[in-house]
């Protein structure tokens, strides 16, 4: 009987929670922004009987410590590299949902020798097409930042900020840094076979972004999941599971 290991490990000075279960080739699952290991538990459970599966609360989320300074995608990528080194893993399969996909892209592009296969699930990182209202909000945010006292500034941010921004807390500066990064230049550097899975009704990271990834990543294919949104692995678990299992055969 396989046993689930729940533990903490210190990486780059941060206490981080992780889970590990199963035997065989290693797979690392990276959750999305605001998530934790429980967020990707259905994927973890799908694979644990055939692989050695790792999942962790990324720094700043769940039970893991918050970095003292605001991080960029590269900081998370280098953190994951150290995490893998800690367990003696020299080659890994990565599944990244949303923000976790962004990290997987960066790591695969900068350390291609480390990534065996890559799965991007409704991954973030492509700069979205902006409507005029977005630029008005940016202008208001800049005015508030430089001209308003702290109390009024926060009221403006709460009024015009996204849901993630309002709920970011200590991670707000990290969120601002990350959403302003464009991951597209890294896509063509990915060498690992890549499966891109996208919910057809994803409005957070629209499907055109998945098509851009398929075009830019050389050895990739795009699987569109019907009747599913940003959390396609929850909305249509049957089609998602089949796509993942076929890819790892």
Coordinates of C-alpha atoms in Angstrom, one line a residue:
X1 CA 0.0 0.0 0.0
X2 CA 1.4 3.4 -1.0
X3 CA 1.8 5.9 1.8
X4 CA 1.3 9.6 1.5
X5 CA 4.2 11.7 2.9
X6 CA 3.1 15.1 4.2
X7 CA 6.1 17.2 5.3
X8 CA 8.0 20.4 5.5
X9 CA 11.3 21.2 3.9
X10 CA 13.5 24.3 4.0
X11 CA 14.5 25.6 0.6
X12 CA 16.3 28.9 0.1
X13 CA 15.5 29.8 3.7
X14 CA 11.8 29.2 3.4
X15 CA 9.8 26.5 5.2
X16 CA 7.7 24.9 2.5
X17 CA 4.9 22.3 2.8
X18 CA 4.9 19.4 0.3
X19 CA 3.3 16.0 -0.3
X20 CA 4.7 13.0 -2.0
X21 CA 3.1 9.6 -2.9
X22 CA 3.7 6.7 -5.3
X23 CA 6.6 5.1 -7.0
X24 CA 8.1 5.3 -10.5
X25 CA 9.1 8.3 -12.7
X26 CA 8.7 11.6 -10.8
X27 CA 6.0 14.1 -11.6
X28 CA 5.7 17.5 -10.0
X29 CA 2.4 19.3 -9.9
X30 CA 2.3 23.1 -9.6
X31 CA -0.9 24.8 -8.5
X32 CA -2.3 28.1 -9.7
X33 CA -2.2 31.6 -8.0
X34 CA -3.9 31.5 -4.6
X35 CA -3.9 27.7 -4.6
X36 CA -2.2 25.0 -2.6
X37 CA -1.7 21.2 -2.7
X38 CA -5.4 20.6 -2.2
X39 CA -6.2 22.6 -5.3
X40 CA -4.6 20.0 -7.6
X41 CA -5.4 16.9 -5.5
X42 CA -7.6 15.4 -8.3
X43 CA -4.5 15.4 -10.6
X44 CA -2.3 14.1 -7.8
X45 CA -4.7 11.2 -7.1
X46 CA -5.0 10.4 -10.8
X47 CA -1.3 9.8 -11.2
X48 CA -0.1 8.5 -7.8
X49 CA -0.6 4.8 -8.6
X50 CA 1.8 4.9 -11.6
X51 CA 4.2 7.6 -10.7
X52 CA 6.1 9.2 -7.8
X53 CA 4.1 12.4 -7.5
X54 CA 5.2 15.6 -5.7
X55 CA 3.0 18.6 -4.9
X56 CA 3.8 21.6 -2.8
X57 CA 2.3 24.8 -1.5
X58 CA 4.4 27.3 -3.5
X59 CA 6.1 30.0 -1.3
X60 CA 3.5 32.6 -0.2
X61 CA 0.6 30.1 -0.4
X62 CA -1.1 27.6 1.8
X63 CA 1.2 26.4 4.7
X64 CA 4.4 27.6 3.1
X65 CA 6.2 30.8 4.2
X66 CA 6.0 34.1 2.4
X67 CA 9.2 35.4 0.8
X68 CA 10.4 38.6 2.4
X69 CA 10.8 40.4 -0.9
X70 CA 8.5 40.4 -4.0
X71 CA 9.3 37.5 -6.3
X72 CA 9.2 37.2 -10.1
X73 CA 8.5 34.1 -12.1
X74 CA 12.3 33.5 -12.3
X75 CA 12.5 33.4 -8.5
X76 CA 9.8 30.7 -8.4
X77 CA 11.6 28.8 -11.2
X78 CA 14.9 28.8 -9.3
X79 CA 13.1 27.8 -6.2
X80 CA 11.6 24.7 -7.9
X81 CA 15.0 23.8 -9.2
X82 CA 16.4 23.9 -5.7
X83 CA 13.4 21.9 -4.5
X84 CA 14.1 19.1 -7.0
X85 CA 17.8 19.2 -6.1
X86 CA 16.9 18.6 -2.5
X87 CA 15.2 15.3 -3.5
X88 CA 18.0 14.3 -5.8
X89 CA 15.7 14.6 -8.9
X90 CA 17.7 15.2 -12.1
X91 CA 14.8 14.8 -14.6
X92 CA 11.2 15.7 -13.9
X93 CA 7.8 15.7 -15.6
X94 CA 5.9 18.9 -14.7
X95 CA 2.2 19.6 -14.7
X96 CA 1.4 23.3 -14.1
X97 CA -2.0 24.9 -13.8
X98 CA -2.4 28.6 -14.5
X99 CA 0.4 30.3 -12.5
X100 CA 2.0 26.9 -12.0
X101 CA 2.1 26.6 -15.8
X102 CA 3.9 29.9 -16.0
X103 CA 6.6 28.6 -13.7
X104 CA 6.8 25.4 -15.7
X105 CA 7.4 27.4 -18.9
X106 CA 10.2 29.4 -17.4
X107 CA 11.9 26.3 -15.9
X108 CA 11.6 24.3 -19.1
X109 CA 13.0 27.2 -21.2
X110 CA 15.9 28.0 -18.9
X111 CA 16.8 24.4 -17.7
X112 CA 15.7 22.2 -20.6
X113 CA 17.9 19.3 -19.3
X114 CA 15.8 19.2 -16.2
X115 CA 12.3 18.8 -17.8
X116 CA 11.3 15.5 -19.4
X117 CA 7.7 16.3 -20.3
X118 CA 5.6 19.3 -19.7
X119 CA 1.8 19.7 -19.3
X120 CA 0.4 23.2 -19.3
X121 CA -3.2 23.4 -17.9
X122 CA -4.9 26.8 -18.7
X123 CA -1.5 28.3 -18.2
X124 CA -1.0 32.0 -17.6
X125 CA 1.9 34.2 -18.9
X126 CA 0.7 35.5 -22.3
X127 CA -0.1 39.2 -22.0
X128 CA -3.8 39.5 -22.6
X129 CA -5.6 41.7 -25.1
X130 CA -6.6 44.8 -23.1
X131 CA -9.7 46.9 -23.3
X132 CA -9.7 50.7 -22.9
X133 CA -11.1 50.4 -19.4
X134 CA -7.9 48.6 -18.3
X135 CA -5.7 51.5 -19.1
X136 CA -8.0 53.9 -17.3
X137 CA -7.6 51.7 -14.2
X138 CA -3.8 51.7 -14.6
X139 CA -3.9 55.5 -14.8
X140 CA -6.1 55.8 -11.6
X141 CA -3.8 53.4 -9.8
X142 CA -0.7 55.5 -10.6
X143 CA -2.4 58.7 -9.5
X144 CA -3.4 57.0 -6.3
X145 CA 0.1 55.6 -5.7
X146 CA 1.8 58.9 -6.0
X147 CA -0.7 61.5 -4.9
X148 CA -3.1 60.0 -2.3
X149 CA -2.6 59.2 1.4
X150 CA -2.4 55.5 2.3
X151 CA -6.0 55.2 3.5
X152 CA -7.5 56.7 0.3
X153 CA -5.0 54.8 -1.9
X154 CA -6.2 51.5 -0.5
X155 CA -9.8 52.4 -1.1
X156 CA -9.0 53.1 -4.8
X157 CA -7.1 49.8 -5.1
X158 CA -10.0 47.9 -3.6
X159 CA -12.4 49.6 -6.0
X160 CA -10.4 49.1 -9.3
X161 CA -8.2 46.0 -8.5
X162 CA -8.9 42.5 -9.7
X163 CA -10.1 39.8 -7.3
X164 CA -6.6 38.3 -7.1
X165 CA -5.2 41.8 -6.3
X166 CA -7.7 42.5 -3.6
X167 CA -7.1 39.1 -1.9
X168 CA -3.3 39.0 -2.4
X169 CA -2.4 40.5 1.0
X170 CA 1.4 40.2 1.6
X171 CA 1.7 38.7 -1.9
X172 CA 0.4 41.8 -3.7
X173 CA 3.8 43.2 -4.8
X174 CA 4.7 39.7 -6.1
X175 CA 1.4 39.5 -8.0
X176 CA 2.0 42.9 -9.6
X177 CA 5.5 41.9 -10.7
X178 CA 4.3 38.6 -12.2
X179 CA 1.3 39.8 -14.1
X180 CA 3.4 42.4 -15.8
X181 CA 5.8 39.7 -17.2
X182 CA 5.4 38.3 -20.6
X183 CA 6.3 34.6 -20.8
X184 CA 5.9 34.4 -24.6
X185 CA 9.7 34.9 -25.4
X186 CA 10.4 31.7 -23.4
X187 CA 8.0 29.4 -25.4
X188 CA 10.3 28.8 -28.4
X189 CA 13.1 27.7 -26.0
X190 CA 11.2 24.7 -24.7
X191 CA 12.5 21.4 -25.9
X192 CA 10.4 19.0 -23.8
X193 CA 7.4 17.3 -25.4
X194 CA 4.5 19.5 -24.3
X195 CA 0.8 18.9 -23.8
X196 CA -1.3 22.1 -23.6
X197 CA -4.7 21.5 -22.1
X198 CA -7.4 24.2 -22.2
X199 CA -11.0 24.6 -21.1
X200 CA -13.0 25.8 -24.1
X201 CA -14.9 28.3 -21.8
X202 CA -11.9 29.6 -19.9
X203 CA -12.4 33.4 -19.5
X204 CA -9.4 34.0 -17.1
X205 CA -6.8 32.8 -19.6
X206 CA -8.8 32.7 -22.9
X207 CA -8.2 29.9 -25.4
X208 CA -6.3 32.1 -27.9
X209 CA -3.5 32.1 -25.4
X210 CA -3.3 28.3 -25.5
X211 CA -3.2 28.5 -29.3
X212 CA -0.2 30.9 -29.1
X213 CA 1.6 28.5 -26.9
X214 CA 1.0 25.6 -29.3
X215 CA 2.3 27.7 -32.2
X216 CA 5.5 28.8 -30.3
X217 CA 6.4 25.5 -28.5
X218 CA 8.0 23.3 -31.1
X219 CA 7.0 19.8 -29.9
X220 CA 3.5 20.6 -28.5
X221 CA -0.1 19.8 -29.0
X222 CA -3.3 21.5 -27.8
X223 CA -6.1 19.6 -26.3
X224 CA -9.3 21.6 -25.8
X225 CA -11.6 20.3 -23.1
X226 CA -15.3 20.7 -23.8
X227 CA -17.7 22.1 -21.3
X228 CA -14.9 23.3 -19.1
X229 CA -13.5 26.6 -17.9
X230 CA -10.2 27.7 -16.2
X231 CA -10.3 24.6 -13.9
X232 CA -10.8 22.2 -16.7
X233 CA -9.5 19.2 -14.6
X234 CA -12.5 19.8 -12.3
X235 CA -15.1 20.7 -14.8
X236 CA -14.6 17.8 -17.1
X237 CA -12.4 15.3 -15.3
X238 CA -13.1 12.4 -17.7
X239 CA -11.7 14.1 -20.8
X240 CA -8.8 15.7 -18.8
X241 CA -7.8 12.4 -17.3
X242 CA -7.8 10.6 -20.6
X243 CA -5.6 13.4 -22.1
X244 CA -3.1 13.2 -19.3
X245 CA -2.8 9.4 -19.2
X246 CA -2.4 9.2 -22.9
X247 CA 0.4 11.8 -22.8
X248 CA 2.3 9.9 -20.1
X249 CA 2.0 6.5 -21.7

